[in-house]
DNA sequence: TTGAATAGTCAACACATGTCGCGTAAGCGA
DNA sequence: TCGCTTACGCGACATGTGTTGACTATTCAA
């Protein structure tokens, strides 16, 4: 990892091929068994070149999943808080559908042989997105005496926990989205009512 | 990792030395930079011997932290659900105090360069412990239409999320325990009241 | 106390890793 | 188009990894 101009078209192509190769390999084997050598070979890039862009496999994994993480964080922050308890809001359903489509990837990423960096990144993005939203005033009522960061971290962790449990155990995305929404929403409306 | 009798006193001594060496090294450097060679040297054990007990660094990390994980899971399952919202129950406070004492370790374990296996193990233990408790009938009211596993995974993830955020950001264990308890408890009592 | 079972040590192996310096060729500004 | 910059390929190097087989020493049972 020296300095490589990220805007150089050659560098962009190389990174794109490396990320594509990573996603292909991640579908076939555990992350811990994916080597820099195998990545370089599949991406048809010299092994030394990989280190010009990523210091290790984990960094490449995280970058390859960045779009997915951003989509999840955005969807989470878009959920209207006043949706009825019995019907999960659209963005949340779409979030779980996105995870369902890429379930094999998320299972690998969040599993025992997954990526600590990805999991940390996902929690962090979710926490930041929710904290920003709460700071904007759009925060569920009833927890004004809890720091915004804590509240955001609580919900971000809960979402990651439910996703990890769901992709490992199976079930439809509708069930998972509704279960999460009920767990969140009940506390929310109840707190407002007392 | 062939077969080694776990009860053999020689094997027990070796594992104890390896786990101690791991905890020492984990306080000094990132987990990703801890090598089997360094572990073997510090534990005064031959490098080849390490592989008789642990297939990789992550397995050793997880085993070294197993007692801590068990303590956390036990404490979480012991919390009385009817404790007042303004005062976190004893077991929860003790849980956060335990984490505070070992904050440096938890920060490493749950951070970006931490252990996916440890994080997954902790969530899993917490989920199992809570699910067992809920199955025993000691479950917060108001979520009967949510699968027990999902509920347990939600809370386990939330706890891990709060701990990760707290050890990264700082603050007293009392504050953290109370914040978590308020986040959980409000939803809980509110749900029962409607 | 003696002997069988086995955990540990040691040296050595093929392979992966991370990092060089050098040469080539793709990209960009004038 | 020309020339400078630099991403990339290539080969090589020291080090870490995971495994093996032979030897030593600890443990436990007869």
PDB file of C-alpha atoms in Angstrom, chain A residues 85-86 110 112 114-117 120 123 142-143 145-146 149-151 153-155 157-158 160-162 164-166 176 180 182-184 186-187 189-191 194, chain B residues 85-86 110 112 114-117 120 123 142-143 145-146 149-151 153-155 157-158 160-162 164-166 176 180 182-184 186-187 189-191 194:
ATOM      1  CA  UNK A  85     -46.761  -2.210  14.552  1.00  0.00           C
ATOM      2  CA  UNK A  86     -48.398  -4.875  12.368  1.00  0.00           C
ATOM      3  CA  UNK A 110     -21.223 -12.253   9.896  1.00  0.00           C
ATOM      4  CA  UNK A 112     -17.714 -17.285  12.955  1.00  0.00           C
ATOM      5  CA  UNK A 114     -16.361 -13.974   8.797  1.00  0.00           C
ATOM      6  CA  UNK A 115     -14.827 -10.519   8.824  1.00  0.00           C
ATOM      7  CA  UNK A 116     -14.516  -8.548  12.057  1.00  0.00           C
ATOM      8  CA  UNK A 117     -13.820  -5.474   9.993  1.00  0.00           C
ATOM      9  CA  UNK A 120     -17.561  -3.440  12.802  1.00  0.00           C
ATOM     10  CA  UNK A 123     -22.424  -1.473  13.011  1.00  0.00           C
ATOM     11  CA  UNK A 142     -39.468   8.132  25.603  1.00  0.00           C
ATOM     12  CA  UNK A 143     -35.679   7.848  25.707  1.00  0.00           C
ATOM     13  CA  UNK A 145     -32.578  10.550  29.118  1.00  0.00           C
ATOM     14  CA  UNK A 146     -30.411   8.150  27.091  1.00  0.00           C
ATOM     15  CA  UNK A 149     -25.004   7.503  20.570  1.00  0.00           C
ATOM     16  CA  UNK A 150     -26.027   4.751  22.960  1.00  0.00           C
ATOM     17  CA  UNK A 151     -29.505   4.594  21.515  1.00  0.00           C
ATOM     18  CA  UNK A 153     -25.589   1.710  18.972  1.00  0.00           C
ATOM     19  CA  UNK A 154     -28.343  -0.291  20.691  1.00  0.00           C
ATOM     20  CA  UNK A 155     -30.526  -0.358  17.584  1.00  0.00           C
ATOM     21  CA  UNK A 157     -26.458  -3.874  17.244  1.00  0.00           C
ATOM     22  CA  UNK A 158     -29.974  -5.231  17.442  1.00  0.00           C
ATOM     23  CA  UNK A 160     -27.035  -6.763  13.042  1.00  0.00           C
ATOM     24  CA  UNK A 161     -27.935  -9.395  15.629  1.00  0.00           C
ATOM     25  CA  UNK A 162     -31.280 -10.142  14.004  1.00  0.00           C
ATOM     26  CA  UNK A 164     -26.952 -12.595  11.651  1.00  0.00           C
ATOM     27  CA  UNK A 165     -29.437 -14.875  13.397  1.00  0.00           C
ATOM     28  CA  UNK A 166     -31.824 -14.824  10.455  1.00  0.00           C
ATOM     29  CA  UNK A 176     -37.727 -11.203   9.728  1.00  0.00           C
ATOM     30  CA  UNK A 180     -37.671  -6.738  13.987  1.00  0.00           C
ATOM     31  CA  UNK A 182     -42.462  -5.455  16.302  1.00  0.00           C
ATOM     32  CA  UNK A 183     -39.492  -5.649  18.669  1.00  0.00           C
ATOM     33  CA  UNK A 184     -38.572  -2.058  17.952  1.00  0.00           C
ATOM     34  CA  UNK A 186     -43.625  -1.915  20.676  1.00  0.00           C
ATOM     35  CA  UNK A 187     -41.047  -0.352  22.920  1.00  0.00           C
ATOM     36  CA  UNK A 189     -45.091   3.403  21.098  1.00  0.00           C
ATOM     37  CA  UNK A 190     -45.266   2.138  24.642  1.00  0.00           C
ATOM     38  CA  UNK A 191     -42.657   4.596  25.829  1.00  0.00           C
ATOM     39  CA  UNK A 194     -46.627   6.709  29.554  1.00  0.00           C
TER      40      UNK A 194
ATOM     41  CA  UNK B  85     -36.403   1.713  34.942  1.00  0.00           C
ATOM     42  CA  UNK B  86     -34.279   4.183  36.903  1.00  0.00           C
ATOM     43  CA  UNK B 110     -14.870  -6.043  19.080  1.00  0.00           C
ATOM     44  CA  UNK B 112     -12.228  -3.348  13.343  1.00  0.00           C
ATOM     45  CA  UNK B 114     -10.747  -7.751  16.259  1.00  0.00           C
ATOM     46  CA  UNK B 115     -11.953 -11.321  16.115  1.00  0.00           C
ATOM     47  CA  UNK B 116     -15.028 -12.235  14.078  1.00  0.00           C
ATOM     48  CA  UNK B 117     -15.091 -15.542  15.861  1.00  0.00           C
ATOM     49  CA  UNK B 120     -19.966 -14.308  16.791  1.00  0.00           C
ATOM     50  CA  UNK B 123     -23.648 -13.036  20.322  1.00  0.00           C
ATOM     51  CA  UNK B 142     -45.832  -7.815  24.826  1.00  0.00           C
ATOM     52  CA  UNK B 143     -43.855  -9.728  22.201  1.00  0.00           C
ATOM     53  CA  UNK B 145     -46.056 -12.773  18.406  1.00  0.00           C
ATOM     54  CA  UNK B 146     -42.285 -12.612  17.838  1.00  0.00           C
ATOM     55  CA  UNK B 149     -34.962 -16.785  18.810  1.00  0.00           C
ATOM     56  CA  UNK B 150     -35.457 -13.450  17.080  1.00  0.00           C
ATOM     57  CA  UNK B 151     -36.167 -11.699  20.364  1.00  0.00           C
ATOM     58  CA  UNK B 153     -30.924 -12.298  18.902  1.00  0.00           C
ATOM     59  CA  UNK B 154     -32.276  -8.731  18.985  1.00  0.00           C
ATOM     60  CA  UNK B 155     -31.304  -8.196  22.602  1.00  0.00           C
ATOM     61  CA  UNK B 157     -27.048  -7.843  19.326  1.00  0.00           C
ATOM     62  CA  UNK B 158     -28.183  -4.714  21.152  1.00  0.00           C
ATOM     63  CA  UNK B 160     -22.966  -6.270  21.998  1.00  0.00           C
ATOM     64  CA  UNK B 161     -23.604  -3.064  20.081  1.00  0.00           C
ATOM     65  CA  UNK B 162     -23.803  -0.975  23.252  1.00  0.00           C
ATOM     66  CA  UNK B 164     -18.705  -2.090  21.489  1.00  0.00           C
ATOM     67  CA  UNK B 165     -19.784   1.538  21.314  1.00  0.00           C
ATOM     68  CA  UNK B 166     -19.101   2.132  24.981  1.00  0.00           C
ATOM     69  CA  UNK B 176     -23.640   2.473  30.271  1.00  0.00           C
ATOM     70  CA  UNK B 180     -28.909  -0.029  28.285  1.00  0.00           C
ATOM     71  CA  UNK B 182     -33.557   2.253  30.080  1.00  0.00           C
ATOM     72  CA  UNK B 183     -33.500   1.305  26.396  1.00  0.00           C
ATOM     73  CA  UNK B 184     -34.602  -2.209  27.193  1.00  0.00           C
ATOM     74  CA  UNK B 186     -39.019   1.179  28.597  1.00  0.00           C
ATOM     75  CA  UNK B 187     -40.064  -0.974  25.688  1.00  0.00           C
ATOM     76  CA  UNK B 189     -42.992  -2.182  30.598  1.00  0.00           C
ATOM     77  CA  UNK B 190     -44.741  -0.187  27.923  1.00  0.00           C
ATOM     78  CA  UNK B 191     -45.592  -3.302  25.983  1.00  0.00           C
ATOM     79  CA  UNK B 194     -51.272  -1.797  26.505  1.00  0.00           C
TER      80      UNK B 194
END
